[in-house]
């Protein structure tokens, strides 16, 4: 199938270039590890958690979702560099599927996020975090969908604004309220009612709740399927929109 | 091979609060024949790149139609893409990739198999004398090497037509001459080549036919020789002493090939002729037969710049 073949070609190239410059892995893991080591210990007393492991069960899923959101949102910068080098324009004169131009890149972002997530999960195991493997895979699916959506949106916006100077403040402006209103770092359990009311409208808040439920081993929790459904729908919408930008982007 | 009718494109750009409309291309009609090197000559901002990008399906025209290698630009852009190659003005290689990687991937994006893509990449690297650097990152290449990779990329799938947007800009004279040879080689392989340039000598030496573009419009079209002739023909400066000048003027004024005749003050004539090469022997015979003492004959050929000057009132060299 043409779409699959084209996506694979783009993905391969992107992965190759990524591996050629493995600094990303170090940077991508260093920061979350700092959170894990230096921030998480504060949580047991703050969250009133019975054990350190219980605190990690709440904190690690939030941290992973955070990584998925930010990892995705800032991928647009790489695309602007490609745009400037003429690589995108060169791809667009070939009959390659426009959707593949997007998916090949976004899938690279998903893969690199999952690698980061695995490393962080393994480290958290050292701190007595225990998760059922099946549930963990479902949680990774949630992360993958989030990263797919945020990276697609970032690429779409990058193609629209075409400059780092415009992309950076835009992405920061989007990311900040999303972050604060999702209960990523601390659950919104103790938030005042109005704040919880607003957070309901933040899809990432559902995604975080769902991921936490999975880490807690609570598969029956409605938040799990609701979170997955919401991010899946948004990921599809984001991909469709961004692919359209690839089809008509001007210089 | 290429036929356009009334191709148009305007851009809206915002400067502060005002929106300005730039009519980049305003109704271009072109016909490019199979197997020729067709040149698009024009100053900065004439609309060359915009026209090329429309023909290469990168931007949608606001109006007009085009048929490219038998495919309709508006109805079937996907088919157009399969039949053309395009090399952008600004280059198209990625710093961290090698030329070979770029070539193989680019070929594969056209649906070519992996083994065949590798074969073609090797062949293209050879043809463009890039084998030595093939597996080095593009960021280590010189400007000329990098430009050759761009061109190799544009033709890796053996298109019927290749669009080259200023293929020689920024190259030193030697690399330019090399590039001209490469482009001529494409023609011998049966490809139709559509290049843009703002170098007069390049249009003159390289192109079979050219269109001169200014402010979004084609102001003249033809072979370089035709265009130059169309403007002013050619000028013969005939050196004579003052005494024999009137008699020579009398003799030559009635010749059919002389469109206009002027007497030079210190003696001598300025003859406007269609084609200097055939006029010279006739002039010599005529004056010799009359026993007049001819000192010199000088052929002055108008340049493409003269063409541009008469069509637009400006010189291309200055703009
Ligand atoms: N994407 C765009 N947005 C706004 N204006 C544009 C855009 N692309 C081109 N233009 C304008 O259209 C006009 C024609 O530009 P074009 O690039 O086609 O010229 P050109 O003949 O290729 O010039 P050059 O020799 O400098 O490459 C210019 O005035 C340019 O500023
Ligand atoms: Mg140009």
Coordinates of C-alpha atoms and ligand atoms in Angstrom, one line a residue:
Chain A
X1 CA 0.0 0.0 0.0
X2 CA 1.3 3.4 -1.0
X3 CA 0.6 5.2 2.2
X4 CA 2.2 2.6 4.3
X5 CA 5.3 2.4 2.0
X6 CA 5.7 6.2 1.9
X7 CA 5.2 6.6 5.6
X8 CA 7.8 3.9 6.2
X9 CA 10.3 5.7 3.9
X10 CA 9.9 9.0 5.7
X11 CA 10.0 7.3 9.1
X12 CA 13.2 5.4 8.3
X13 CA 14.9 8.6 7.2
X14 CA 13.8 10.5 10.3
X15 CA 14.9 7.7 12.6
X16 CA 18.3 7.4 10.9
X17 CA 18.9 11.1 11.4
X18 CA 17.7 10.9 15.0
X19 CA 20.1 8.1 15.8
X20 CA 22.9 10.0 14.1
X21 CA 22.5 12.6 16.8
X22 CA 21.6 10.8 20.0
X23 CA 22.0 13.9 22.2
X24 CA 18.2 14.0 22.2
X25 CA 18.0 10.9 24.2
X26 CA 20.2 12.3 26.9
X27 CA 18.3 15.6 27.0
X28 CA 15.0 13.8 26.8
X29 CA 15.7 11.6 29.7
X30 CA 17.8 13.9 31.9
X31 CA 15.0 16.3 32.8
X32 CA 12.4 13.8 33.7
X33 CA 15.0 11.9 35.8
X34 CA 15.6 15.1 37.7
X35 CA 11.9 15.4 38.4
X36 CA 11.9 11.8 39.5
X37 CA 14.9 12.2 41.9
X38 CA 14.5 15.7 43.1
X39 CA 10.8 16.5 42.9
X40 CA 9.0 13.2 43.6
X41 CA 10.4 12.8 47.2
X42 CA 8.4 15.9 48.1
X43 CA 5.2 14.2 47.0
X44 CA 4.7 11.6 49.7
X45 CA 4.0 14.1 52.4
X46 CA 2.3 16.5 50.0
X47 CA 0.0 14.0 48.6
X48 CA -0.5 12.3 52.0
X49 CA 0.5 9.1 50.3
X50 CA 0.9 6.1 52.5
X51 CA 4.2 5.0 50.9
X52 CA 6.8 6.4 48.5
X53 CA 5.6 3.8 45.9
X54 CA 2.0 5.1 46.1
X55 CA 3.3 8.7 45.5
X56 CA 5.2 7.5 42.4
X57 CA 2.0 5.8 41.1
X58 CA 0.4 9.2 41.0
X59 CA 3.4 11.2 39.9
X60 CA 5.0 9.0 37.2
X61 CA 1.9 8.9 34.9
X62 CA 1.6 12.6 35.1
X63 CA 5.3 13.0 34.3
X64 CA 4.9 10.8 31.3
X65 CA 1.9 12.7 29.9
X66 CA 3.8 15.9 30.4
X67 CA 6.7 14.5 28.3
X68 CA 4.2 13.4 25.6
X69 CA 2.7 16.8 25.4
X70 CA 5.9 18.8 25.4
X71 CA 7.9 16.3 23.3
X72 CA 5.2 16.6 20.6
X73 CA 4.5 20.4 20.8
X74 CA 8.1 21.4 20.1
X75 CA 8.8 19.1 17.1
X76 CA 7.7 21.9 14.8
X77 CA 11.1 23.5 15.1
X78 CA 12.8 20.7 13.3
X79 CA 10.3 21.0 10.5
X80 CA 10.9 24.7 10.1
X81 CA 14.6 23.9 9.6
X82 CA 13.6 21.3 7.0
X83 CA 11.4 23.9 5.4
X84 CA 14.2 26.4 5.2
X85 CA 16.6 23.8 3.7
X86 CA 14.1 23.1 0.9
X87 CA 13.6 19.5 1.9
X88 CA 9.8 19.8 2.3
X89 CA 9.4 21.5 -1.0
X90 CA 11.5 18.8 -2.6
X91 CA 9.3 16.1 -1.1
X92 CA 6.2 17.9 -2.3
X93 CA 7.1 17.8 -6.0
X94 CA 7.3 14.0 -5.8
X95 CA 4.0 12.0 -5.8
X96 CA 4.6 11.0 -2.2
X97 CA 1.5 10.9 0.0
X98 CA 1.1 14.1 1.9
X99 CA -0.3 12.2 4.8
X100 CA 2.9 10.1 4.8
X101 CA 5.1 13.3 5.0
X102 CA 3.3 14.0 8.3
X103 CA 2.9 10.5 9.7
X104 CA 6.5 9.5 9.0
X105 CA 7.7 12.4 11.2
X106 CA 5.0 12.1 13.8
X107 CA 5.7 8.3 14.2
X108 CA 9.3 9.1 14.8
X109 CA 8.2 11.4 17.6
X110 CA 6.0 8.7 19.0
X111 CA 8.8 6.2 19.0
X112 CA 11.3 8.5 20.6
X113 CA 8.7 9.3 23.3
X114 CA 8.0 5.7 24.0
X115 CA 11.7 5.0 24.3
X116 CA 11.9 7.9 26.9
X117 CA 8.9 6.5 28.7
X118 CA 10.3 3.1 28.9
X119 CA 13.6 4.4 30.4
X120 CA 11.7 6.5 33.0
X121 CA 9.4 3.6 33.9
X122 CA 12.4 1.3 34.4
X123 CA 14.0 3.9 36.7
X124 CA 10.8 4.3 38.6
X125 CA 10.8 0.5 39.2
X126 CA 13.9 1.1 41.3
X127 CA 11.7 3.3 43.5
X128 CA 9.3 0.4 44.0
X129 CA 6.8 1.4 41.4
X130 CA 4.9 -1.7 40.3
X131 CA 2.5 -1.8 37.3
X132 CA 0.7 -4.6 35.5
X133 CA 2.4 -5.0 32.1
X134 CA -0.9 -5.1 30.2
X135 CA -2.1 -1.9 31.8
X136 CA 1.3 -0.3 31.2
X137 CA 1.0 -1.0 27.5
X138 CA -2.4 0.6 27.5
X139 CA -0.9 3.6 29.2
X140 CA 1.8 3.8 26.6
X141 CA -1.0 3.7 23.9
X142 CA -2.5 6.7 25.6
X143 CA 1.0 8.4 25.6
X144 CA 1.5 7.5 21.9
X145 CA -1.8 9.0 20.9
X146 CA -1.1 12.2 22.9
X147 CA 2.4 12.5 21.2
X148 CA 0.9 11.8 17.8
X149 CA -1.7 14.6 18.3
X150 CA 0.7 17.2 19.7
X151 CA 3.4 16.6 17.2
X152 CA 0.9 16.7 14.3
X153 CA -0.5 20.0 15.6
X154 CA 3.0 21.4 16.0
X155 CA 3.9 20.4 12.5
X156 CA 0.7 21.9 11.1
X157 CA 1.3 25.2 13.0
X158 CA 5.0 25.2 11.9
X159 CA 3.9 25.0 8.3
X160 CA 1.5 27.8 8.8
X161 CA 3.7 30.3 10.6
X162 CA 7.0 29.2 9.0
X163 CA 9.2 30.8 11.6
X164 CA 10.7 29.8 14.9
X165 CA 10.1 33.3 16.3
X166 CA 6.3 32.8 15.9
X167 CA 6.2 29.1 16.8
X168 CA 8.0 29.4 20.2
X169 CA 5.6 31.9 21.9
X170 CA 2.6 30.2 20.3
X171 CA 3.5 26.8 21.7
X172 CA 4.4 28.1 25.1
X173 CA 1.1 29.9 25.3
X174 CA -0.8 26.8 24.5
X175 CA 1.3 24.5 26.7
X176 CA 1.1 26.5 29.9
X177 CA -2.6 26.5 30.6
X178 CA -2.9 22.9 29.3
X179 CA -0.2 21.9 31.8
X180 CA -1.7 23.8 34.7
X181 CA -5.2 22.6 34.1
X182 CA -4.5 19.0 33.6
X183 CA -3.4 18.1 37.1
X184 CA -0.2 16.7 35.7
X185 CA 2.2 17.5 38.5
X186 CA -0.4 17.4 41.3
X187 CA -3.8 15.8 41.0
X188 CA -6.7 18.2 40.9
X189 CA -8.4 16.2 43.6
X190 CA -8.0 19.0 46.1
X191 CA -8.6 21.8 43.6
X192 CA -11.4 24.2 44.3
X193 CA -14.6 23.5 42.4
X194 CA -14.2 26.2 39.8
X195 CA -10.8 24.9 38.8
X196 CA -12.1 21.4 38.5
X197 CA -14.9 22.7 36.4
X198 CA -12.4 24.3 33.9
X199 CA -10.2 21.3 33.9
X200 CA -13.1 19.2 32.7
X201 CA -12.8 21.0 29.4
X202 CA -9.1 20.1 29.1
X203 CA -8.7 16.9 27.2
X204 CA -5.3 16.3 28.7
X205 CA -6.9 16.3 32.2
X206 CA -8.9 13.3 31.1
X207 CA -5.8 11.7 29.6
X208 CA -3.9 12.1 32.9
X209 CA -6.7 10.7 34.9
X210 CA -7.0 7.7 32.6
X211 CA -3.3 7.1 32.7
X212 CA -3.2 7.4 36.5
X213 CA -6.1 4.9 36.8
X214 CA -4.1 2.5 34.6
X215 CA -1.0 2.8 36.8
X216 CA -3.3 2.3 39.8
X217 CA -4.5 -1.0 38.3
X218 CA -8.0 0.3 38.0
X219 CA -8.9 -0.8 34.5
X220 CA -12.6 -0.6 35.2
X221 CA -12.4 3.1 35.8
X222 CA -14.4 5.0 33.2
X223 CA -11.6 7.6 32.9
X224 CA -9.5 4.9 31.1
X225 CA -11.7 4.5 28.1
X226 CA -12.9 8.1 28.1
X227 CA -9.3 9.3 28.1
X228 CA -8.3 7.0 25.4
X229 CA -11.4 7.9 23.3
X230 CA -10.8 11.6 23.7
X231 CA -7.1 11.6 22.7
X232 CA -7.8 9.2 19.9
X233 CA -10.4 11.5 18.4
X234 CA -8.1 14.5 18.8
X235 CA -5.1 12.7 17.4
X236 CA -7.1 11.8 14.2
X237 CA -8.3 15.4 13.9
X238 CA -4.8 16.8 14.4
X239 CA -3.3 14.4 11.9
X240 CA -6.0 15.2 9.3
X241 CA -5.6 18.9 9.7
X242 CA -1.8 18.8 9.7
X243 CA -1.7 16.6 6.6
X244 CA -3.7 19.2 4.8
X245 CA -1.1 21.8 5.7
X246 CA 1.5 19.6 4.1
X247 CA -0.6 19.4 0.9
X248 CA -0.9 23.1 0.5
X249 CA 2.0 24.7 2.4
X250 CA 3.6 27.6 0.6
X251 CA 7.4 27.8 0.8
Chain B
X1 CA 5.7 19.6 -24.0
X2 CA 4.6 22.5 -21.9
X3 CA 1.7 24.7 -22.8
X4 CA 0.3 27.4 -20.6
X5 CA -2.6 29.8 -21.2
X6 CA -3.2 32.8 -19.0
X7 CA -1.4 31.5 -15.9
X8 CA -1.9 34.0 -13.0
X9 CA -0.9 34.2 -9.4
X10 CA -1.2 37.0 -6.8
X11 CA 0.1 37.0 -3.3
X12 CA -1.5 38.9 -0.4
X13 CA 1.1 40.0 2.1
X14 CA 0.6 41.9 5.2
X15 CA 2.8 44.9 6.1
X16 CA 1.7 46.2 9.4
X17 CA -2.1 46.8 9.2
X18 CA -2.2 47.1 5.4
X19 CA -2.7 44.1 3.1
X20 CA -0.9 44.4 -0.2
X21 CA -1.5 42.4 -3.2
X22 CA 1.4 41.5 -5.4
X23 CA 0.5 40.3 -8.9
X24 CA 3.5 38.0 -9.2
X25 CA 2.4 36.4 -12.5
X26 CA -0.1 38.1 -14.7
X27 CA -1.2 35.9 -17.5
X28 CA 1.6 33.9 -18.9
X29 CA 1.3 32.0 -22.2
X30 CA 4.1 29.7 -23.1
X31 CA 4.9 26.8 -25.4
X32 CA 7.9 24.7 -24.9
X33 CA 8.8 22.0 -27.4
X34 CA 10.1 18.6 -26.6
X35 CA 13.8 18.2 -26.2
X36 CA 14.7 21.9 -26.0
X37 CA 16.4 24.0 -23.4
X38 CA 13.9 26.7 -22.7
X39 CA 15.1 29.7 -20.7
X40 CA 13.2 32.1 -18.5
X41 CA 15.1 35.4 -18.4
X42 CA 14.2 38.2 -16.1
X43 CA 15.3 40.4 -13.2
X44 CA 14.7 39.8 -9.5
X45 CA 11.0 39.6 -8.7
X46 CA 9.9 39.1 -12.3
X47 CA 7.8 36.1 -11.3
X48 CA 10.1 33.3 -12.7
X49 CA 10.1 31.2 -9.6
X50 CA 6.4 31.7 -9.0
X51 CA 5.6 30.5 -12.5
X52 CA 7.9 27.5 -12.1
X53 CA 6.3 26.6 -8.7
X54 CA 2.9 26.7 -10.3
X55 CA 4.0 24.4 -13.1
X56 CA 5.6 22.1 -10.6
X57 CA 2.3 21.8 -8.7
X58 CA 3.7 23.5 -5.6
X59 CA 1.3 26.4 -5.6
X60 CA -2.1 26.6 -7.2
X61 CA -2.6 29.2 -9.9
X62 CA -5.2 31.8 -9.4
X63 CA -6.2 31.5 -13.0
X64 CA -5.2 30.0 -16.3
X65 CA -4.4 26.5 -17.5
X66 CA -1.4 24.4 -18.3
X67 CA -0.6 21.1 -19.9
X68 CA 2.7 19.6 -18.9
X69 CA 4.0 16.5 -20.7
X70 CA 0.4 15.7 -21.6
X71 CA -1.0 16.0 -18.1
X72 CA -3.4 18.7 -17.1
X73 CA -2.0 20.8 -14.3
X74 CA -5.3 21.5 -12.6
X75 CA -7.1 18.3 -13.2
X76 CA -4.3 15.9 -12.6
X77 CA -1.4 17.4 -10.6
X78 CA -0.4 13.9 -9.3
X79 CA 0.3 12.8 -12.9
X80 CA 2.2 16.0 -13.5
X81 CA 4.4 15.3 -10.5
X82 CA 5.3 11.8 -11.9
X83 CA 6.4 13.3 -15.2
X84 CA 8.5 16.3 -14.0
X85 CA 11.5 17.0 -12.0
X86 CA 12.0 20.3 -10.1
X87 CA 15.1 21.9 -8.7
X88 CA 14.4 24.8 -6.4
X89 CA 16.3 28.1 -6.4
X90 CA 17.3 27.8 -2.8
X91 CA 18.6 24.2 -2.8
X92 CA 17.1 21.1 -1.3
X93 CA 19.6 19.1 0.6
X94 CA 19.7 18.3 4.3
X95 CA 22.9 19.1 6.2
X96 CA 23.1 15.9 8.1
X97 CA 22.3 13.5 5.2
X98 CA 24.7 12.2 2.6
X99 CA 24.2 12.7 -1.1
X100 CA 23.7 9.0 -1.6
X101 CA 21.0 8.9 1.1
X102 CA 19.2 11.8 -0.4
X103 CA 19.3 10.4 -3.9
X104 CA 18.1 6.9 -2.8
X105 CA 15.2 8.3 -0.7
X106 CA 14.2 10.7 -3.4
X107 CA 14.1 8.0 -6.0
X108 CA 12.1 5.8 -3.7
X109 CA 9.5 8.6 -3.2
X110 CA 8.8 8.2 -6.9
X111 CA 7.9 4.6 -6.3
X112 CA 11.3 3.2 -7.5
X113 CA 12.4 -0.1 -5.8
X114 CA 15.2 -0.1 -3.3
X115 CA 17.7 -1.9 -5.5
X116 CA 17.0 0.2 -8.6
X117 CA 17.2 3.4 -6.4
X118 CA 20.7 2.4 -5.3
X119 CA 21.7 1.7 -8.9
X120 CA 20.4 5.1 -10.1
X121 CA 22.0 6.9 -7.2
X122 CA 25.4 5.4 -8.1
X123 CA 24.9 6.3 -11.7
X124 CA 23.9 9.9 -10.9
X125 CA 26.7 10.4 -8.5
X126 CA 29.1 9.3 -11.3
X127 CA 27.5 11.4 -13.9
X128 CA 27.7 14.5 -11.7
X129 CA 31.2 13.7 -10.5
X130 CA 30.1 13.4 -6.9
X131 CA 31.2 9.8 -6.2
X132 CA 34.1 11.0 -4.2
X133 CA 31.8 12.8 -1.7
X134 CA 28.8 10.5 -2.0
X135 CA 29.0 9.3 1.6
X136 CA 29.9 12.5 3.3
X137 CA 27.3 14.7 4.9
X138 CA 25.9 17.5 2.7
X139 CA 27.0 20.2 5.0
X140 CA 30.6 19.4 4.1
X141 CA 30.1 20.1 0.4
X142 CA 31.1 23.2 -1.5
X143 CA 28.3 25.3 -3.1
X144 CA 29.0 23.8 -6.5
X145 CA 28.9 20.3 -5.3
X146 CA 25.8 20.9 -3.4
X147 CA 24.1 22.4 -6.4
X148 CA 25.1 19.3 -8.5
X149 CA 23.4 17.1 -5.9
X150 CA 20.2 19.3 -6.2
X151 CA 20.2 18.7 -10.0
X152 CA 20.9 15.0 -9.6
X153 CA 18.0 14.8 -7.3
X154 CA 15.7 16.6 -9.8
X155 CA 16.4 14.0 -12.5
X156 CA 16.9 10.8 -10.5
X157 CA 13.5 9.5 -11.7
X158 CA 14.3 10.3 -15.4
X159 CA 11.4 12.8 -15.9
X160 CA 10.4 14.0 -19.3
X161 CA 10.8 17.6 -18.2
X162 CA 13.0 19.1 -15.6
X163 CA 12.6 22.6 -14.2
X164 CA 15.8 24.2 -12.9
X165 CA 15.4 27.4 -11.0
X166 CA 18.6 29.4 -11.4
X167 CA 20.9 26.4 -11.5
X168 CA 24.1 28.4 -11.8
X169 CA 23.6 31.3 -9.4
X170 CA 26.4 31.5 -6.9
X171 CA 28.8 29.3 -8.9
X172 CA 32.2 30.4 -10.1
X173 CA 32.8 30.7 -13.8
X174 CA 34.3 27.2 -14.1
X175 CA 31.5 25.5 -12.2
X176 CA 29.1 27.4 -14.3
X177 CA 30.6 26.1 -17.5
X178 CA 30.5 22.6 -16.0
X179 CA 26.9 23.0 -15.2
X180 CA 26.1 24.2 -18.7
X181 CA 27.6 21.0 -20.0
X182 CA 25.5 18.9 -17.5
X183 CA 22.4 20.7 -18.7
X184 CA 23.3 20.1 -22.4
X185 CA 23.8 16.5 -21.6
X186 CA 20.3 16.3 -20.2
X187 CA 19.0 17.5 -23.5
X188 CA 21.0 14.9 -25.4
X189 CA 19.3 12.3 -23.2
X190 CA 16.0 13.5 -24.5
X191 CA 14.9 15.6 -21.6
X192 CA 13.2 18.9 -22.0
X193 CA 14.9 21.5 -19.8
X194 CA 13.2 24.6 -18.4
X195 CA 15.7 26.9 -16.7
X196 CA 15.4 30.3 -15.2
X197 CA 18.3 32.7 -15.1
X198 CA 19.1 36.4 -14.9
X199 CA 22.4 36.0 -16.7
X200 CA 22.2 37.3 -20.2
X201 CA 25.2 35.2 -21.4
X202 CA 23.6 32.1 -20.0
X203 CA 20.3 32.6 -21.7
X204 CA 22.2 33.3 -24.9
X205 CA 24.7 30.5 -24.8
X206 CA 22.7 27.7 -23.3
X207 CA 19.1 28.1 -24.3
X208 CA 17.5 27.0 -27.5
X209 CA 14.6 29.4 -26.9
X210 CA 13.9 32.0 -24.2
X211 CA 11.1 34.0 -22.8
X212 CA 11.9 37.3 -21.3
X213 CA 9.9 38.1 -18.2
X214 CA 9.3 41.3 -16.4
X215 CA 6.7 42.3 -13.8
X216 CA 4.9 39.0 -14.1
X217 CA 4.5 39.1 -17.9
X218 CA 6.3 37.6 -20.8
X219 CA 7.5 40.6 -22.9
X220 CA 9.3 38.6 -25.6
X221 CA 9.8 35.1 -26.7
X222 CA 11.9 33.3 -29.3
X223 CA 15.4 32.0 -30.0
X224 CA 18.1 34.3 -28.7
X225 CA 19.1 35.0 -32.3
X226 CA 15.5 35.8 -33.3
X227 CA 14.9 38.1 -30.4
X228 CA 18.0 40.1 -31.1
X229 CA 17.2 40.3 -34.8
X230 CA 13.6 41.2 -34.1
X231 CA 14.7 44.2 -32.1
X232 CA 17.1 46.0 -34.4
X233 CA 18.5 43.5 -36.8
X234 CA 22.2 43.9 -36.8
X235 CA 24.4 46.9 -37.5
X236 CA 27.3 47.0 -40.0
X237 CA 29.8 49.8 -39.5
X238 CA 31.4 50.3 -42.9
X239 CA 34.7 52.3 -42.7
X240 CA 35.3 54.6 -45.8
X241 CA 37.1 57.9 -46.3
X242 CA 34.9 61.0 -46.4
X243 CA 35.3 61.4 -50.2
X244 CA 33.8 58.0 -51.2
X245 CA 31.1 58.0 -48.6
X246 CA 28.3 59.7 -50.6
X247 CA 28.9 57.4 -53.6
X248 CA 28.8 54.3 -51.4
X249 CA 25.6 55.5 -49.7
X250 CA 24.0 55.9 -53.1
X251 CA 25.0 52.4 -54.2
X252 CA 23.9 50.6 -51.0
X253 CA 20.7 52.5 -50.3
X254 CA 19.0 50.6 -53.1
X255 CA 20.1 47.1 -51.8
X256 CA 17.1 45.1 -50.5
X257 CA 18.9 43.8 -47.4
X258 CA 19.6 47.2 -46.0
X259 CA 16.7 48.3 -43.9
X260 CA 18.2 51.7 -43.0
X261 CA 21.3 53.6 -43.8
X262 CA 23.0 56.4 -41.9
X263 CA 26.1 58.4 -42.9
X264 CA 28.8 58.7 -40.2
X265 CA 30.1 62.3 -39.9
X266 CA 33.8 61.6 -40.3
X267 CA 33.1 59.3 -43.2
X268 CA 31.7 55.8 -43.3
X269 CA 28.3 54.3 -43.2
X270 CA 26.1 52.6 -40.6
X271 CA 23.9 50.0 -42.2
X272 CA 21.0 48.3 -40.5
X273 CA 20.6 44.9 -41.9
X274 CA 18.6 41.8 -41.0
X275 CA 21.5 39.5 -40.8
X276 CA 25.1 40.7 -40.8
X277 CA 26.7 37.5 -41.7
X278 CA 25.1 37.4 -45.1
X279 CA 25.2 41.1 -45.7
X280 CA 28.9 41.5 -45.3
X281 CA 29.9 39.6 -48.5
X282 CA 27.3 41.5 -50.5
X283 CA 28.5 44.9 -49.2
X284 CA 32.1 43.9 -50.0
X285 CA 31.2 42.9 -53.6
X286 CA 29.2 46.0 -54.3
X287 CA 31.8 48.4 -53.0
X288 CA 34.6 46.5 -54.6
X289 CA 32.9 46.4 -57.9
X290 CA 32.5 50.2 -57.8
X291 CA 36.2 50.5 -57.0
X292 CA 35.6 52.3 -53.7
X293 CA 38.3 52.1 -51.0
X294 CA 36.9 50.1 -48.1
X295 CA 38.8 50.4 -44.9
X296 CA 37.0 48.2 -42.5
X297 CA 33.7 46.4 -41.8
X298 CA 32.5 45.9 -38.2
X299 CA 29.6 43.9 -37.2
X300 CA 27.7 45.0 -34.2
X301 CA 25.3 42.5 -32.8
X302 CA 22.6 43.6 -30.4
X303 CA 22.7 41.7 -27.1
X304 CA 19.8 40.3 -25.1
X305 CA 20.2 43.3 -22.9
X306 CA 19.2 45.5 -25.9
X307 CA 16.2 43.3 -26.3
X308 CA 15.3 43.8 -22.7
X309 CA 15.9 47.5 -23.0
X310 CA 13.6 48.0 -25.9
X311 CA 10.8 45.9 -24.4
X312 CA 10.9 47.3 -20.9
X313 CA 12.8 50.6 -21.1
X314 CA 15.2 49.4 -18.5
X315 CA 18.5 47.5 -18.7
X316 CA 18.7 44.1 -17.2
X317 CA 22.3 44.8 -16.1
X318 CA 21.1 47.7 -13.9
X319 CA 18.1 46.1 -12.4
Ligands
LIG1 N1 5.0 33.4 -0.9 C1 5.0 34.7 -1.3 N2 4.3 35.6 -0.6 C2 4.2 36.9 -1.0 N3 4.8 37.4 -2.1 C3 5.5 36.5 -2.9 C4 5.7 35.1 -2.5 N4 6.4 34.5 -3.4 C5 6.8 35.5 -4.3 N5 6.3 36.7 -4.0 C6 6.4 37.9 -4.7 O1 6.1 37.7 -6.1 C7 7.0 38.4 -6.9 C8 7.7 37.4 -7.9 O2 8.6 36.6 -7.2 P1 9.4 35.4 -7.8 O3 10.1 34.7 -6.7 O4 8.5 34.6 -8.7 O5 10.5 36.2 -8.7 P2 11.7 35.7 -9.5 O6 11.6 36.1 -10.9 O7 11.9 34.3 -9.2 O8 12.9 36.5 -8.8 P3 14.4 36.1 -8.5 O9 15.2 36.3 -9.7 O10 14.8 37.1 -7.4 O11 14.4 34.7 -8.0 C9 8.0 39.1 -6.0 O12 7.5 40.5 -5.9 C10 7.8 38.4 -4.7 O13 8.1 39.3 -3.6
LIG2 MG1 13.4 33.1 -8.4

